[in-house]
Every structure is written in C-alpha cells, then in structure tokens.
C-alpha positions as a Python dict, from the first residue, in 0.01 Angstrom:
ca = {
    (1, 'X'): (0, 0, 0),
    (2, 'X'): (-329, 67, -175),
    (3, 'X'): (-368, -300, -266),
    (4, 'X'): (-310, -402, 93),
    (5, 'X'): (-574, -157, 213),
    (6, 'X'): (-821, -296, -45),
    (7, 'X'): (-751, -652, 74),
    (8, 'X'): (-814, -557, 437),
    (9, 'X'): (-1133, -377, 338),
    (10, 'X'): (-1260, -679, 140),
    (11, 'X'): (-1173, -910, 430),
    (12, 'X'): (-1372, -697, 669),
    (13, 'X'): (-1685, -684, 453),
    (14, 'X'): (-1997, -818, 620),
    (15, 'X'): (-2082, -1043, 323),
    (16, 'X'): (-1745, -1211, 343),
    (17, 'X'): (-1779, -1268, 716),
    (18, 'X'): (-2128, -1416, 672),
    (19, 'X'): (-2004, -1642, 395),
    (20, 'X'): (-1726, -1763, 619),
    (21, 'X'): (-1950, -1831, 918),
    (22, 'X'): (-2221, -1998, 704),
    (23, 'X'): (-1982, -2225, 509),
    (24, 'X'): (-2125, -2571, 430),
    (25, 'X'): (-1969, -2893, 540),
    (26, 'X'): (-1807, -3125, 286),
    (27, 'X'): (-2110, -3355, 293),
    (28, 'X'): (-2349, -3071, 208),
    (29, 'X'): (-2133, -2945, -74),
    (30, 'X'): (-2121, -3279, -255),
    (31, 'X'): (-2494, -3348, -223),
    (32, 'X'): (-2628, -3406, -576),
    (33, 'X'): (-2958, -3290, -722),
    (34, 'X'): (-3205, -3566, -815),
    (35, 'X'): (-3144, -3507, -1186),
    (36, 'X'): (-2771, -3577, -1153),
    (37, 'X'): (-2664, -3880, -1357),
    (38, 'X'): (-2430, -4084, -1138),
    (39, 'X'): (-2286, -4425, -1219),
    (40, 'X'): (-2579, -4667, -1246),
    (41, 'X'): (-2678, -4854, -931),
    (42, 'X'): (-2770, -5218, -997),
    (43, 'X'): (-3057, -5397, -823),
    (44, 'X'): (-2951, -5739, -944),
    (45, 'X'): (-3244, -5929, -789),
    (46, 'X'): (-3481, -5746, -1028),
    (47, 'X'): (-3292, -5829, -1349),
    (48, 'X'): (-3462, -6053, -1607),
    (49, 'X'): (-3148, -6085, -1824),
    (50, 'X'): (-3308, -5937, -2134),
    (51, 'X'): (-2986, -5763, -2245),
    (52, 'X'): (-3158, -5433, -2330),
    (53, 'X'): (-2904, -5234, -2126),
    (54, 'X'): (-2603, -5385, -2302),
    (55, 'X'): (-2763, -5322, -2642),
    (56, 'X'): (-2840, -4958, -2561),
    (57, 'X'): (-2504, -4864, -2405),
    (58, 'X'): (-2301, -4637, -2639),
    (59, 'X'): (-1973, -4686, -2454),
    (60, 'X'): (-1777, -5005, -2531),
    (61, 'X'): (-1720, -5232, -2230),
    (62, 'X'): (-1913, -5005, -1992),
    (63, 'X'): (-2177, -5265, -1905),
    (64, 'X'): (-2199, -5642, -1934),
    (65, 'X'): (-2417, -5925, -1808),
    (66, 'X'): (-2272, -6181, -1569),
    (67, 'X'): (-2423, -6474, -1384),
    (68, 'X'): (-2380, -6585, -1025),
    (69, 'X'): (-2262, -6941, -973),
    (70, 'X'): (-2524, -7203, -895),
    (71, 'X'): (-2535, -7368, -554),
    (72, 'X'): (-2739, -7640, -390),
    (73, 'X'): (-3008, -7399, -276),
    (74, 'X'): (-3076, -7194, -587),
    (75, 'X'): (-2976, -7118, -942),
    (76, 'X'): (-2741, -6827, -998),
    (77, 'X'): (-2905, -6510, -1125),
    (78, 'X'): (-2794, -6303, -1422),
    (79, 'X'): (-2747, -5928, -1382),
    (80, 'X'): (-2550, -5632, -1526),
    (81, 'X'): (-2226, -5495, -1385),
    (82, 'X'): (-2091, -5144, -1452),
    (83, 'X'): (-1732, -5069, -1550),
    (84, 'X'): (-1687, -4717, -1407),
    (85, 'X'): (-1371, -4655, -1607),
    (86, 'X'): (-1575, -4686, -1929),
    (87, 'X'): (-1922, -4564, -1818),
    (88, 'X'): (-2013, -4214, -1940),
    (89, 'X'): (-2319, -4187, -1709),
    (90, 'X'): (-2558, -4123, -1998),
    (91, 'X'): (-2840, -4320, -1834),
    (92, 'X'): (-2943, -4502, -2152),
    (93, 'X'): (-2923, -4837, -1974),
    (94, 'X'): (-3178, -4723, -1716),
    (95, 'X'): (-3404, -4569, -1979),
    (96, 'X'): (-3442, -4894, -2175),
    (97, 'X'): (-3459, -5124, -1870),
    (98, 'X'): (-3809, -5279, -1887),
    (99, 'X'): (-3839, -5402, -1527),
    (100, 'X'): (-4068, -5229, -1277),
    (101, 'X'): (-3910, -5125, -1045),
    (102, 'X'): (-3596, -5060, -1248),
    (103, 'X'): (-3294, -5289, -1224),
    (104, 'X'): (-3069, -4991, -1305),
    (105, 'X'): (-3091, -4653, -1131),
    (106, 'X'): (-2879, -4347, -1207),
    (107, 'X'): (-3062, -4039, -1089),
    (108, 'X'): (-3381, -3886, -1221),
    (109, 'X'): (-3438, -4018, -1572),
    (110, 'X'): (-3665, -3761, -1732),
    (111, 'X'): (-3682, -3965, -2054),
    (112, 'X'): (-3833, -4271, -1889),
    (113, 'X'): (-4170, -4235, -2060),
    (114, 'X'): (-4354, -4501, -2264),
    (115, 'X'): (-4281, -4324, -2591),
    (116, 'X'): (-3907, -4323, -2516),
    (117, 'X'): (-3870, -4666, -2353),
    (118, 'X'): (-3750, -4836, -2669),
    (119, 'X'): (-3544, -5155, -2657),
    (120, 'X'): (-3303, -5163, -2954),
    (121, 'X'): (-3413, -5457, -3167),
    (122, 'X'): (-3454, -5571, -3523),
    (123, 'X'): (-3785, -5748, -3467),
    (124, 'X'): (-4124, -5709, -3310),
    (125, 'X'): (-4408, -5941, -3213),
    (126, 'X'): (-4764, -5893, -3336),
    (127, 'X'): (-5084, -6094, -3295),
    (128, 'X'): (-5285, -6212, -3596),
    (129, 'X'): (-5642, -6155, -3480),
    (130, 'X'): (-5779, -6392, -3746),
    (131, 'X'): (-5580, -6690, -3613),
    (132, 'X'): (-5566, -6604, -3241),
    (133, 'X'): (-5793, -6827, -3030),
    (134, 'X'): (-5770, -6601, -2719),
    (135, 'X'): (-5620, -6879, -2505),
    (136, 'X'): (-5413, -6610, -2325),
    (137, 'X'): (-5112, -6837, -2281),
    (138, 'X'): (-4890, -6559, -2413),
    (139, 'X'): (-5030, -6317, -2152),
    (140, 'X'): (-4948, -6557, -1869),
    (141, 'X'): (-4600, -6630, -2007),
    (142, 'X'): (-4490, -6269, -2071),
    (143, 'X'): (-4236, -6172, -1799),
    (144, 'X'): (-4298, -5795, -1829),
    (145, 'X'): (-4679, -5781, -1873),
    (146, 'X'): (-4644, -5646, -2226),
    (147, 'X'): (-4939, -5850, -2358),
    (148, 'X'): (-5299, -5778, -2269),
    (149, 'X'): (-5653, -5788, -2410),
    (150, 'X'): (-5756, -5460, -2573),
    (151, 'X'): (-6108, -5424, -2720),
    (152, 'X'): (-6146, -5802, -2717),
    (153, 'X'): (-5820, -5874, -2903),
    (154, 'X'): (-5481, -5982, -2770),
    (155, 'X'): (-5236, -5694, -2807),
    (156, 'X'): (-4857, -5664, -2766),
    (157, 'X'): (-4741, -5331, -2621),
    (158, 'X'): (-4422, -5252, -2815),
    (159, 'X'): (-4310, -5005, -2549),
    (160, 'X'): (-4300, -5278, -2284),
    (161, 'X'): (-4201, -5579, -2498),
    (162, 'X'): (-3844, -5705, -2442),
    (163, 'X'): (-3857, -5937, -2747),
    (164, 'X'): (-3769, -6251, -2549),
    (165, 'X'): (-3990, -6467, -2774),
    (166, 'X'): (-4159, -6659, -2491),
    (167, 'X'): (-4502, -6566, -2628),
    (168, 'X'): (-4413, -6722, -2961),
    (169, 'X'): (-4293, -7042, -2791),
    (170, 'X'): (-4619, -7100, -2600),
    (171, 'X'): (-4862, -6998, -2877),
    (172, 'X'): (-5052, -7316, -2980),
    (173, 'X'): (-5161, -7186, -3323),
    (174, 'X'): (-4918, -7152, -3612),
    (175, 'X'): (-4905, -6790, -3722),
    (176, 'X'): (-5123, -6645, -3444),
    (177, 'X'): (-4822, -6480, -3279),
    (178, 'X'): (-4583, -6350, -3543),
    (179, 'X'): (-4221, -6239, -3516),
    (180, 'X'): (-4172, -5963, -3774),
    (181, 'X'): (-3833, -5824, -3870),
    (182, 'X'): (-3813, -5450, -3924),
    (183, 'X'): (-3487, -5432, -4115),
    (184, 'X'): (-3378, -5561, -4458),
    (185, 'X'): (-3729, -5506, -4591),
    (186, 'X'): (-3621, -5550, -4952),
    (187, 'X'): (-3478, -5894, -4877),
    (188, 'X'): (-3798, -5989, -4695),
    (189, 'X'): (-4007, -5886, -4995),
    (190, 'X'): (-3791, -6102, -5220),
    (191, 'X'): (-3835, -6406, -4994),
    (192, 'X'): (-4213, -6358, -4973),
    (193, 'X'): (-4235, -6329, -5353),
    (194, 'X'): (-4019, -6642, -5379),
    (195, 'X'): (-4254, -6832, -5145),
    (196, 'X'): (-4569, -6732, -5333),
    (197, 'X'): (-4425, -6796, -5679),
    (198, 'X'): (-4268, -7132, -5587),
    (199, 'X'): (-4581, -7266, -5418),
    (200, 'X'): (-4807, -7145, -5698),
    (201, 'X'): (-4590, -7314, -5960),
    (202, 'X'): (-4591, -7635, -5755),
    (203, 'X'): (-4971, -7640, -5724),
    (204, 'X'): (-5012, -7562, -6096),
    (205, 'X'): (-4783, -7857, -6174),
    (206, 'X'): (-5048, -8079, -6011),
    (207, 'X'): (-5306, -7966, -6270),
    (208, 'X'): (-5409, -8315, -6374),
    (209, 'X'): (-5499, -8411, -6017),
    (210, 'X'): (-5676, -8078, -5961),
    (211, 'X'): (-5890, -8113, -6273),
    (212, 'X'): (-6000, -8459, -6160),
    (213, 'X'): (-6145, -8319, -5834),
    (214, 'X'): (-6521, -8351, -5783),
    (215, 'X'): (-6707, -8032, -5686),
    (216, 'X'): (-6687, -8115, -5315),
    (217, 'X'): (-6340, -8278, -5322),
    (218, 'X'): (-6014, -8159, -5170),
    (219, 'X'): (-5666, -8237, -5301),
    (220, 'X'): (-5386, -8250, -5043),
    (221, 'X'): (-5018, -8203, -5129),
    (222, 'X'): (-4695, -8169, -4933),
    (223, 'X'): (-4396, -7954, -5015),
    (224, 'X'): (-4064, -7968, -4820),
    (225, 'X'): (-3995, -7641, -4642),
    (226, 'X'): (-3620, -7696, -4677),
    (227, 'X'): (-3651, -7646, -5052),
    (228, 'X'): (-3775, -7292, -4991),
    (229, 'X'): (-3531, -7231, -4707),
    (230, 'X'): (-3228, -7314, -4921),
    (231, 'X'): (-3342, -7064, -5183),
    (232, 'X'): (-3425, -6800, -4920),
    (233, 'X'): (-3077, -6827, -4764),
    (234, 'X'): (-2932, -6695, -5088),
    (235, 'X'): (-3127, -6374, -5023),
    (236, 'X'): (-3086, -6341, -4644),
    (237, 'X'): (-2808, -6571, -4517),
    (238, 'X'): (-2949, -6601, -4164),
    (239, 'X'): (-3136, -6928, -4120),
    (240, 'X'): (-3347, -6815, -3823),
    (241, 'X'): (-3460, -6494, -3994),
    (242, 'X'): (-3519, -6663, -4330),
    (243, 'X'): (-3723, -6942, -4167),
    (244, 'X'): (-3934, -6694, -3968),
    (245, 'X'): (-4012, -6496, -4283),
    (246, 'X'): (-4119, -6815, -4462),
    (247, 'X'): (-4338, -6918, -4166),
    (248, 'X'): (-4509, -6579, -4162),
    (249, 'X'): (-4561, -6588, -4538),
    (250, 'X'): (-4698, -6945, -4551),
    (251, 'X'): (-4937, -6937, -4256),
    (252, 'X'): (-5271, -6792, -4375),
    (253, 'X'): (-5146, -6789, -4736),
    (254, 'X'): (-5417, -6845, -4996),
    (255, 'X'): (-5347, -6869, -5367),
    (256, 'X'): (-5606, -6879, -5644),
    (257, 'X'): (-5518, -7113, -5929),
    (258, 'X'): (-5640, -7084, -6289),
    (259, 'X'): (-5609, -7403, -6492),
    (260, 'X'): (-5759, -7574, -6796),
    (261, 'X'): (-5715, -7884, -7007),
    (262, 'X'): (-5588, -7769, -7348),
    (263, 'X'): (-5723, -8085, -7513),
    (264, 'X'): (-6079, -7993, -7413),
    (265, 'X'): (-6048, -7624, -7510),
    (266, 'X'): (-6274, -7529, -7809),
    (267, 'X'): (-6049, -7229, -7894),
    (268, 'X'): (-6339, -6989, -7906),
    (269, 'X'): (-6108, -6720, -7766),
    (270, 'X'): (-6377, -6552, -7557),
    (271, 'X'): (-6136, -6563, -7262),
    (272, 'X'): (-5874, -6384, -7472),
    (273, 'X'): (-6106, -6092, -7540),
    (274, 'X'): (-6235, -6066, -7182),
    (275, 'X'): (-5900, -6082, -6997),
    (276, 'X'): (-5846, -5731, -6847),
    (277, 'X'): (-5463, -5753, -6844),
    (278, 'X'): (-5395, -5936, -7169),
    (279, 'X'): (-5261, -6235, -6978),
    (280, 'X'): (-5444, -6481, -7207),
    (281, 'X'): (-5357, -6500, -7575),
    (282, 'X'): (-5382, -6738, -7869),
    (283, 'X'): (-5056, -6899, -7985),
    (284, 'X'): (-5091, -6942, -8362),
    (285, 'X'): (-4785, -7164, -8392),
    (286, 'X'): (-4901, -7404, -8121),
    (287, 'X'): (-5269, -7355, -8210),
    (288, 'X'): (-5367, -7322, -7844),
    (289, 'X'): (-5468, -7077, -7573),
    (290, 'X'): (-5183, -6973, -7339),
    (291, 'X'): (-5174, -6777, -7014),
    (292, 'X'): (-4893, -6550, -6889),
    (293, 'X'): (-4885, -6608, -6513),
    (294, 'X'): (-4688, -6285, -6458),
    (295, 'X'): (-4973, -6079, -6603),
    (296, 'X'): (-5260, -6286, -6465),
    (297, 'X'): (-5461, -6130, -6176),
    (298, 'X'): (-5637, -6460, -6091),
    (299, 'X'): (-5958, -6255, -6113),
    (300, 'X'): (-6162, -6549, -6252),
    (301, 'X'): (-6314, -6349, -6542),
    (302, 'X'): (-6187, -6613, -6787),
    (303, 'X'): (-6341, -6885, -6571),
    (304, 'X'): (-6675, -6702, -6571),
    (305, 'X'): (-6657, -6632, -6945),
    (306, 'X'): (-6575, -6982, -7074),
    (307, 'X'): (-6903, -7120, -7218),
    (308, 'X'): (-6782, -7481, -7211),
    (309, 'X'): (-6665, -7498, -6850),
    (310, 'X'): (-6312, -7590, -6957),
    (311, 'X'): (-6137, -7332, -6738),
    (312, 'X'): (-6117, -7434, -6372),
    (313, 'X'): (-6075, -7205, -6073),
    (314, 'X'): (-5918, -7340, -5749),
    (315, 'X'): (-5826, -7202, -5409),
    (316, 'X'): (-5520, -7341, -5228),
    (317, 'X'): (-5448, -7293, -4857),
    (318, 'X'): (-5115, -7356, -4684),
    (319, 'X'): (-4989, -7443, -4336),
    (320, 'X'): (-4661, -7568, -4186),
    (321, 'X'): (-4643, -7895, -3993),
    (322, 'X'): (-4397, -8174, -3913),
    (323, 'X'): (-4371, -8500, -4105),
    (324, 'X'): (-4290, -8840, -3954),
    (325, 'X'): (-3920, -8746, -3947),
    (326, 'X'): (-3993, -8422, -3759),
    (327, 'X'): (-3898, -8222, -4067),
    (328, 'X'): (-4098, -7913, -4155),
    (329, 'X'): (-4334, -7959, -4448),
    (330, 'X'): (-4582, -7725, -4613),
    (331, 'X'): (-4925, -7887, -4629),
    (332, 'X'): (-5139, -7771, -4919),
    (333, 'X'): (-5513, -7823, -4953),
    (334, 'X'): (-5681, -7728, -5282),
    (335, 'X'): (-6048, -7728, -5374),
    (336, 'X'): (-6256, -7630, -5672),
    (337, 'X'): (-6438, -7298, -5659),
    (338, 'X'): (-6788, -7290, -5803),
}
C-alpha cells in the first residue's frame, strides 16, 4: 500500500508533469551536436583521387576508391565510397583529405589543423634552391596549391602536399625537384655510398686521360646508370625507389680526384709527411708512393706540397641524361684544378 501511495505521489509531482508536457519530438531527440562523428558524407565532385583517405583508414574495407564509367560527354570521376558495416566513424579520412572544401565530411573535425593534416606516405618532395630556375611550372601543375614562392625560393608545403609527383614530372631541370624517401634510411645511405665509391673508382681508372688534360681542358666520360641500379637493387629491391635515390645522389654530385704518375714521382716523400690522415705511405717492397683511398680526405695538401708538380688534383661533376637508345647514362666532366 505504501509503495502504491509513493507511486501516486511521484506521478503527481509538478516536475514530472512538466517533463511530460515538455517532451521533445523524435526529430529533436535525435538531433546531433556538431562534434558528433557520423558516417562520412562524400562530395565526389571534389575528389582528386589522391588515395589519402584509404591510406589513413584504420578499419579494413571501410573505404575504397571507385570510378564512374566514361560516357560520350565526359570522363568518369574517381571518388571514395564508405562501407558503413566496416566504418568506425573515426574521421581520419576527413582529417587527411587535402581538398578545400573537403571531399569527406563527418561532423566537426577538431583535428583538421595544418600541423595534423598529414597524409601517410613514405616520401616527400623538396626543392633544391641551387638548381631551381624559378620557372614555376611546378606551382602551376600542383593540384592542391602546395607549392609557392617563399622569400624568393620555391617551397613545398608538406602539410598540403599529396605526393602525387606531378611537380617532379614537369620540372625541366634534373635534380631541382627531388623525391626523398623517409624510410629505410640505412639502405639509402648504403646506396649513396655505393654511388660515390663506384663513380670515384671509375674516374680514377681514367687516370691516364686525366693526366693528359691541358690546364683549360675538360675530359668527358659516360657511365651506364644500369650498372649502379643493378647493384643498388641488392640493397633496396624496389626499382623505382632505388633509381630515385641514385638520381638524387648523382645530380649535383662533385668528387675531387687525387692522381699522379708513379713513373714521374721523385719519391721525396714530402707528401707522406704532410698527409693529415696517413693516407699516403711509401711501399718499400714496390719502391713507390701509395695512397689509401679509404683514408684520403681529398684535401689537396699532397697536391700543394709536391715540389715537382707530379700530383694532380681534379674535380668531377655528374649528371644523368639519355643516350641515343634512350637509356639512362651518367655523364661525367672532369677538369684540372690549379
């Protein structure tokens, strides 16, 4: 009886009556706050098919790119579709989407700030200010306005860049726009060391031709890039990555070459005493001066010390071009330093 009286009393309370009379409709109850993460809404006409959303999605099969069929009037566009049975409504796809306005919307994305708008990638594009000729072709080609002129130099904004590579394709100067890989750094170091050592040994093998150069002469050599590529693939077995690393290493590469004709050497050994790293020594058995290339700094002290002008000092520059068969070759130009 007491419980019944309590129920009647609670039913008659003013607060209960007001709550009943002020009840919200179904539509009002389900209204979501702006911060609510719903299933992403796709504005397919804005999509540039960069794939950033699919790379960022942590849920397998939640998002994929598809393409409309072509017709006589226009080419089919590519855009993402959401699988609601797999989507976890995390909003990562919208956060990394580089288009403005966004192709993907899923409520208020408080993390959409430049410092958080990071497209998952293993590479980045940078401009070599020394080689860049400021033609601005990359700026015009960039689909997301990630490239601009800052303080007189062309600059790639890594927060906007979608790593499509179009800037690299239109750049007219080898090495001005570089594609750098930010993983497997140890393998990259090994390939760069391989490039430098191999090309140095090749130039040194042309010592006779170098020594015959007049003071204002230039010796030109060619070295097949495929020779280096085959060796690099044993370190990083991805041909595109290995080739890009070689390109970046070769363009702008300069190597100083120390060389001398042993038959002309007077064996005074002044160079032996002056070498700061002990790279030059006298071989008693062979009765000649020898140089350890692994210790040599190419500092030219031996060249400056030699009183008979026997030691020669050269600078070699490298660039990549195509031969008559459209095969990549490394062009080498060497000249005598005075």
